[in-house]
GROMACS .gro file of C-alpha atoms in nm:
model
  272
    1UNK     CA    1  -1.099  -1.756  -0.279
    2UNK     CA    2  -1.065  -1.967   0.072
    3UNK     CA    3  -0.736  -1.757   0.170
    4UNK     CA    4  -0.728  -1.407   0.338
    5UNK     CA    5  -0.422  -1.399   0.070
    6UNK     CA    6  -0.218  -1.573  -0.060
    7UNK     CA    7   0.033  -1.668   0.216
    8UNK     CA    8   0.352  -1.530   0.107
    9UNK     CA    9   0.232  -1.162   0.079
   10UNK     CA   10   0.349  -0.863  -0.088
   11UNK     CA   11   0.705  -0.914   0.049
   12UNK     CA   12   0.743  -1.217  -0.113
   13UNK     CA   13   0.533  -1.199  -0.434
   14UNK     CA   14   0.831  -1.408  -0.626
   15UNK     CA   15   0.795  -1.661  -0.372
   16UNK     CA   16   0.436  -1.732  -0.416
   17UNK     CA   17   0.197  -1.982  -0.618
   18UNK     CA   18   0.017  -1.758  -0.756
   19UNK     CA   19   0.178  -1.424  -0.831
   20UNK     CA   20  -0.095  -1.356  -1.046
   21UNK     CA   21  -0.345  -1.242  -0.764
   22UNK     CA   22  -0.068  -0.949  -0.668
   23UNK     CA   23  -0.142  -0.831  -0.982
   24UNK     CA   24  -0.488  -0.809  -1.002
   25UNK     CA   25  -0.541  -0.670  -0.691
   26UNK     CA   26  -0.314  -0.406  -0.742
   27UNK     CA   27  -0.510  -0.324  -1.060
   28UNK     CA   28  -0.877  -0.342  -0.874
   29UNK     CA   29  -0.684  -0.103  -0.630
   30UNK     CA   30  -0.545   0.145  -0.904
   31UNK     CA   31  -0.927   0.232  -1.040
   32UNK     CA   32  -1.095   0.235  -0.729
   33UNK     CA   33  -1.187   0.646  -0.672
   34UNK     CA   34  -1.040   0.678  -0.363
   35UNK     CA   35  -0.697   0.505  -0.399
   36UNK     CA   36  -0.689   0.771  -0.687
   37UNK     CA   37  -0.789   1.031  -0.462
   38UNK     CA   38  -0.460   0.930  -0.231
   39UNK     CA   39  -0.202   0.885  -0.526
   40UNK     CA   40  -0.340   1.303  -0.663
   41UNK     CA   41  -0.322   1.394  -0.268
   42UNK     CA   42   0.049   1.239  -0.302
   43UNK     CA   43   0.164   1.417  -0.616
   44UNK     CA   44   0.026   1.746  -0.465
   45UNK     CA   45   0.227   1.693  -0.165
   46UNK     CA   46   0.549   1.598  -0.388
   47UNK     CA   47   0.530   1.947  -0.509
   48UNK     CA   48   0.580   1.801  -0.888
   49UNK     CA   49   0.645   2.040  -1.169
   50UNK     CA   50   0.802   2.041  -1.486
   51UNK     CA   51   1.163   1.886  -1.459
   52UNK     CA   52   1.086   1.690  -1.159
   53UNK     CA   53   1.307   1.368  -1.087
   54UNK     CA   54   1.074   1.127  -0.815
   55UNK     CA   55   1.177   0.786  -0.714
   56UNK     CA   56   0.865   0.549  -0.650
   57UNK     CA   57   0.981   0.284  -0.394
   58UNK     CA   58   0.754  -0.019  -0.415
   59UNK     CA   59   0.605   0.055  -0.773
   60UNK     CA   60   0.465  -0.248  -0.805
   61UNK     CA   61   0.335  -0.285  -1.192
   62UNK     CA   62   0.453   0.072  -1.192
   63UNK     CA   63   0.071   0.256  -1.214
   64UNK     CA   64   0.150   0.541  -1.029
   65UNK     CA   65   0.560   0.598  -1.164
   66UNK     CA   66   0.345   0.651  -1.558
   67UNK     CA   67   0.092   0.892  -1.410
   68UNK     CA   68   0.383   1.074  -1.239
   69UNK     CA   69   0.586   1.054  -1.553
   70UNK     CA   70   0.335   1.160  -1.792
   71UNK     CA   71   0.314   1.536  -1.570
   72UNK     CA   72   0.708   1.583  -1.537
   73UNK     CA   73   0.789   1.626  -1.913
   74UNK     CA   74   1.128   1.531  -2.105
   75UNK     CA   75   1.336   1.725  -1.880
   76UNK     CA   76   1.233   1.537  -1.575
   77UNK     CA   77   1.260   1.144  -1.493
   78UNK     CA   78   1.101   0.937  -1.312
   79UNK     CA   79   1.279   0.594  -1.138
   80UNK     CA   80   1.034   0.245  -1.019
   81UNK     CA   81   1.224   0.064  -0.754
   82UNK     CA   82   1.011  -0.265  -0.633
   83UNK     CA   83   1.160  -0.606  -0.473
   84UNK     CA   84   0.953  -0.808  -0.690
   85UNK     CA   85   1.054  -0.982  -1.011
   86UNK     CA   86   0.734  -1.020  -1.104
   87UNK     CA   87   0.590  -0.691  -1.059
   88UNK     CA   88   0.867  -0.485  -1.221
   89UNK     CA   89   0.863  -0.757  -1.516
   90UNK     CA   90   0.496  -0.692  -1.551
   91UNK     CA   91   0.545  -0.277  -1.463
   92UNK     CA   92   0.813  -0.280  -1.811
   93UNK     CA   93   0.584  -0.455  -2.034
   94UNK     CA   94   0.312  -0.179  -1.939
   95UNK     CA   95   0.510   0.074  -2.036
   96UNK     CA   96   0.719  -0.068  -2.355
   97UNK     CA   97   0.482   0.124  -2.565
   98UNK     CA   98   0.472   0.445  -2.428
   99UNK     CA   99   0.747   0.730  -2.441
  100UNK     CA  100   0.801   0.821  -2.093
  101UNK     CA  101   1.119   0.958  -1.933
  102UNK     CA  102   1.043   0.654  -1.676
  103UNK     CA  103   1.283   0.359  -1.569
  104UNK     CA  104   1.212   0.055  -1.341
  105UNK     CA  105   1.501  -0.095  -1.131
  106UNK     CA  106   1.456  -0.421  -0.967
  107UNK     CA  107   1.633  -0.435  -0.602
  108UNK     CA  108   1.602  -0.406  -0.250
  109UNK     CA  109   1.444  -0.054  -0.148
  110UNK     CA  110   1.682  -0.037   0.138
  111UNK     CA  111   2.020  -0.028  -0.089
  112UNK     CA  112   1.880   0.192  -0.412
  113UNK     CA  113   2.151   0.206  -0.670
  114UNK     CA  114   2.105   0.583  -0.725
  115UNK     CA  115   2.360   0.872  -0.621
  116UNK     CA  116   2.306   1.052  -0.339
  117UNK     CA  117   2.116   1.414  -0.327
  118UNK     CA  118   1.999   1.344  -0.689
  119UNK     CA  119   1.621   1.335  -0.659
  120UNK     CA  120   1.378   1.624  -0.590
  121UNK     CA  121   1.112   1.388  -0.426
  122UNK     CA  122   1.049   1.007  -0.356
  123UNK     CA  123   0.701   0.890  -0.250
  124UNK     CA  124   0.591   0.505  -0.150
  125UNK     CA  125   0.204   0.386  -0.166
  126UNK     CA  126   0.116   0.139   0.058
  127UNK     CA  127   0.411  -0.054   0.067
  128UNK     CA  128   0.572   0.053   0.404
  129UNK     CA  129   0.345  -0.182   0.586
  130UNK     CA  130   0.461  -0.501   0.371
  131UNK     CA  131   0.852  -0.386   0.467
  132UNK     CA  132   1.119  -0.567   0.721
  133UNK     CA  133   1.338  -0.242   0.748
  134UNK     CA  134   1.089   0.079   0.724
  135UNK     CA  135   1.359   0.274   0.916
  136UNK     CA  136   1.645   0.199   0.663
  137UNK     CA  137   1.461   0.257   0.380
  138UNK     CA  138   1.331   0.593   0.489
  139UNK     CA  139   1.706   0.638   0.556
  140UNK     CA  140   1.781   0.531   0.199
  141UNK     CA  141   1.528   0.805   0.082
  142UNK     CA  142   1.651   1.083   0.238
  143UNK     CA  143   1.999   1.012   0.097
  144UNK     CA  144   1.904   1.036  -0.255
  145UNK     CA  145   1.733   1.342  -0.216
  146UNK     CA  146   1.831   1.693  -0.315
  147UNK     CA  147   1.863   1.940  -0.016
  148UNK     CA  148   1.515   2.095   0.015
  149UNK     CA  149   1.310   1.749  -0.177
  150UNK     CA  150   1.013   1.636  -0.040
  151UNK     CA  151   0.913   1.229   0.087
  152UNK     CA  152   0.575   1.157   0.104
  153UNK     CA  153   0.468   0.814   0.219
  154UNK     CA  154   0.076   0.684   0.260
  155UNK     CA  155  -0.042   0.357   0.392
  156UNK     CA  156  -0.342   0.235   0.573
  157UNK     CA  157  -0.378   0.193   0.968
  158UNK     CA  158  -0.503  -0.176   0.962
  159UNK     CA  159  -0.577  -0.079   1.369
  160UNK     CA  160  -0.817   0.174   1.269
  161UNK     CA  161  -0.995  -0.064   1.099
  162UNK     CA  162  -1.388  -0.102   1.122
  163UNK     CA  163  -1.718  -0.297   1.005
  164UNK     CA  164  -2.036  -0.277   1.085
  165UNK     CA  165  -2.228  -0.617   1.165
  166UNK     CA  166  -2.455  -0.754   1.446
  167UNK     CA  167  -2.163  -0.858   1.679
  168UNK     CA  168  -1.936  -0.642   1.727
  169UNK     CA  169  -1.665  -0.847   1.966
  170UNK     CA  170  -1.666  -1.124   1.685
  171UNK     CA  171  -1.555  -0.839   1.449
  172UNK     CA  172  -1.337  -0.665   1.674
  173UNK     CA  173  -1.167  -1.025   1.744
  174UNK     CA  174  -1.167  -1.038   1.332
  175UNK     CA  175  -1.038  -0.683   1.276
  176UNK     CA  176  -0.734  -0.700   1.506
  177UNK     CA  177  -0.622  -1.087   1.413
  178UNK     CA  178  -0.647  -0.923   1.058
  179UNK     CA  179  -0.429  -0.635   1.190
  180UNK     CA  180  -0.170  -0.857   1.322
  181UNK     CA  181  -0.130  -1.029   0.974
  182UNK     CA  182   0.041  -0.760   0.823
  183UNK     CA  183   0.390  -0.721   0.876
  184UNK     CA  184   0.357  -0.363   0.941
  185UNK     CA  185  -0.023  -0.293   1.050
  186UNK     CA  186   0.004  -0.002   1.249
  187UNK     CA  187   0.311   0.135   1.012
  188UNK     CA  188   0.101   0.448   0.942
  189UNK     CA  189   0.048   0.610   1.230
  190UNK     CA  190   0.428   0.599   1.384
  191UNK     CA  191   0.516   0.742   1.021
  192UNK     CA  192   0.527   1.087   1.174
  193UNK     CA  193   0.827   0.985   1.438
  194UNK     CA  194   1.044   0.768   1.192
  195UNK     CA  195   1.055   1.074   1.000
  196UNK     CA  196   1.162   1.276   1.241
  197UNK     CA  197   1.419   1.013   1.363
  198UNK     CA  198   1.594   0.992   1.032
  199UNK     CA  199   1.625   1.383   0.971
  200UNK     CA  200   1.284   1.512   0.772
  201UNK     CA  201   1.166   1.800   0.861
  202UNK     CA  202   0.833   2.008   0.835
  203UNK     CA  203   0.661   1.689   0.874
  204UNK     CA  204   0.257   1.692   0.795
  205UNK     CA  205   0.004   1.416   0.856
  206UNK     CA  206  -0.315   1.394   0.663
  207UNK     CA  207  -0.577   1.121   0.733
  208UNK     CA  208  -0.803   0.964   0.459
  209UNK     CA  209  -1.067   0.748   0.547
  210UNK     CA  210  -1.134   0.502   0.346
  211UNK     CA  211  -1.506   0.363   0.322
  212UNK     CA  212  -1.640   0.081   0.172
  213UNK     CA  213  -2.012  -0.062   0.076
  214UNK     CA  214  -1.963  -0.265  -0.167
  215UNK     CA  215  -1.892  -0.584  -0.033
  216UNK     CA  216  -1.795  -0.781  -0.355
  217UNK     CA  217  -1.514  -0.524  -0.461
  218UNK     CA  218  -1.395  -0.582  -0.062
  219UNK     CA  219  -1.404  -0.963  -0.152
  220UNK     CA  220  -1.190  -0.903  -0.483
  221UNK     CA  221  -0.930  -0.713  -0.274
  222UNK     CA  222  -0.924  -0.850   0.081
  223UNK     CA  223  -1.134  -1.148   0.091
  224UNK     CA  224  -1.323  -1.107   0.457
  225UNK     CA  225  -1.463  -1.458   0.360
  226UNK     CA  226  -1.149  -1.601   0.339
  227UNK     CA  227  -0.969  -1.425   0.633
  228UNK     CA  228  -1.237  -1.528   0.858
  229UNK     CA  229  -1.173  -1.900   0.740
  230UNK     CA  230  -0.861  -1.864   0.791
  231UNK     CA  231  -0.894  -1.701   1.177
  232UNK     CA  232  -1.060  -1.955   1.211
  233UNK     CA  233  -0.823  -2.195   1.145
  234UNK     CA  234  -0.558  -2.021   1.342
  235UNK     CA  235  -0.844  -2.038   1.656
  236UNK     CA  236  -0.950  -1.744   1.632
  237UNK     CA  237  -1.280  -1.826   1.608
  238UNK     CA  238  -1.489  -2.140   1.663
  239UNK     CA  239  -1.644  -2.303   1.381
  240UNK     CA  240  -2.028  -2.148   1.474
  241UNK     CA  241  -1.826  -1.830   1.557
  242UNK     CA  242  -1.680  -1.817   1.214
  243UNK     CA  243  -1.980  -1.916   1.031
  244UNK     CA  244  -2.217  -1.627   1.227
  245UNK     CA  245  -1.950  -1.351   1.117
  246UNK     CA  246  -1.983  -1.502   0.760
  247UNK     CA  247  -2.400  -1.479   0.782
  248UNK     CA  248  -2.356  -1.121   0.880
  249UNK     CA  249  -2.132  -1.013   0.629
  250UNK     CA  250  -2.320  -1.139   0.368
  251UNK     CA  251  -2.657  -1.052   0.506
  252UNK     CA  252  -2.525  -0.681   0.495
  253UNK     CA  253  -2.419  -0.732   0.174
  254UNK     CA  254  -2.736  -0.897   0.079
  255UNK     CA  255  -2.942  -0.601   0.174
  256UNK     CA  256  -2.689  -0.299   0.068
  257UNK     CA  257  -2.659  -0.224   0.439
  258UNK     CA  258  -2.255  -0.329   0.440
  259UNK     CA  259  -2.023  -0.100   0.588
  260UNK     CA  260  -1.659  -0.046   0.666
  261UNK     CA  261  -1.384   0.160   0.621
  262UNK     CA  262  -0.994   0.224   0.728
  263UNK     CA  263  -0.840   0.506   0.774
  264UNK     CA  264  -0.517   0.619   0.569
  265UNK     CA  265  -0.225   0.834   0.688
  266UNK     CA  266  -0.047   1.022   0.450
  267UNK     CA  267   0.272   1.173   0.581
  268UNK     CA  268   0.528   1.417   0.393
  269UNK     CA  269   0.855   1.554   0.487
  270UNK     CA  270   1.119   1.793   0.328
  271UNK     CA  271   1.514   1.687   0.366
  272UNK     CA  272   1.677   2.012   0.495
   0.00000   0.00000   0.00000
């Protein structure tokens, strides 16, 4: 892989060459324990029971909408709402076998086709940081759900961001150009006051930390190699600056001494 990505991004996986490598990282993502550990943390903080109707904005191939449906029974429903052609194509086919009281819409996140006070919760997973409106779709949320329904959102802080090699500015330089790639990098941690802004109440904030060793999965999913290639070609770094960061990484790697980790905010909210 010579690209950090590839350059349209999650906000424009229709757009892309290679829509393909959406999908496989989001299913490298979906086994991986602790991305697990934050979709269970989310379901506990939706409150679901038997009955419940959720709304998963930015299903992707819809992973977490069929582990939600499969606890919520018959009586309850369960509605995928992603941007992407692509993903919600791929998210139908998964679940064209299975009898699930679980729907997919394709559309715009900030204009859901659903009535209004309808849902008991709505939940998003790592998708707030690849959206142009954040605000409006929060606003969209809270309109479709009941009086009394819980949001819970969780992304990463790409600012919090960390790795452990021998020079530390070249990483810092790498960590924060890295940062600034994604639309929304810091997204996570001003979750807490667009909540409050569009009318949530008894808002929580629980941090996750992510932390990583194994620097091959990191490769499969984020491609340091590749992002540092690609700094580089944006100036970030020189070509001996670039090829020293590379040396380390994979000298870490090499000798199971790689390290770094991100943290994760998760942030819920009830609609009074």
């Amino acid at each position: 892989m010579d690209q950090q990505r590839p350059p349209h991004g999650f906000e424009a996986v229709d757009q892309d060459d290679n829509p393909e490598w959406f999908r496989e990282c989001l299913d490298t993502q979906s086994v991986l324990p602790f991305h697990q550990a934050v979709t269970r943390e989310v379901f506990v903080r939706l409150q679901v029971r038997e009955g419940y109707h959720a709304v998963d904005v930015g299903c992707g191939t819809g992973t977490d909408a069929r582990a939600l449906a499969q606890m919520v029974g018959a009586s309850g429903h369960v509605v995928g709402v992603d941007i992407s052609e692509t993903l919600i194509t791929e998210a139908r086919a998964r679940s064209r076998d299975q009898t699930l009281p679980i729907e997919y819409m394709l559309g715009d996140a900030a204009s859901i086709p659903l009535e209004s006070a309808s849902f008991d919760g709505c939940f998003s997973i790592r998708t707030f940081q690849h959206l142009a409106e954040p605000r409006r779709i929060l606003a969209e949320m809270f309109r479709i759900l009941r009086s009394g329904g819980r949001i819970v959102v969780s992304d990463p802080d790409h600012t919090s961001a960390v790795v452990d090699v021998v020079d530390r500015e070249l990483a810092q330089r790498f960590l924060m150009w890295r940062a600034g790639t994604i639309r929304n990098g810091w997204i996570a941690h001003h979750m807490r006051a667009l909540m409050k802004e569009v009318g949530f109440q008894e808002i929580d904030v629980t941090p996750m930390v992510n932390i990583r060793t194994d620097y091959a999965e990191v490769e499969r999913t984020s491609s340091y190699d590749g992002g540092v290639r690609v700094a580089q070609r944006d100036g970030v770094f020189s070509t001996h600056e670039a090829d020293s960061l590379i040396a380390s990484l994979r000298a870490a790697a090499a000798s199971d001494s790689f390290f770094c980790a991100m943290t994760f905010f998760i942030t819920s909210g009830t609609k009074p």
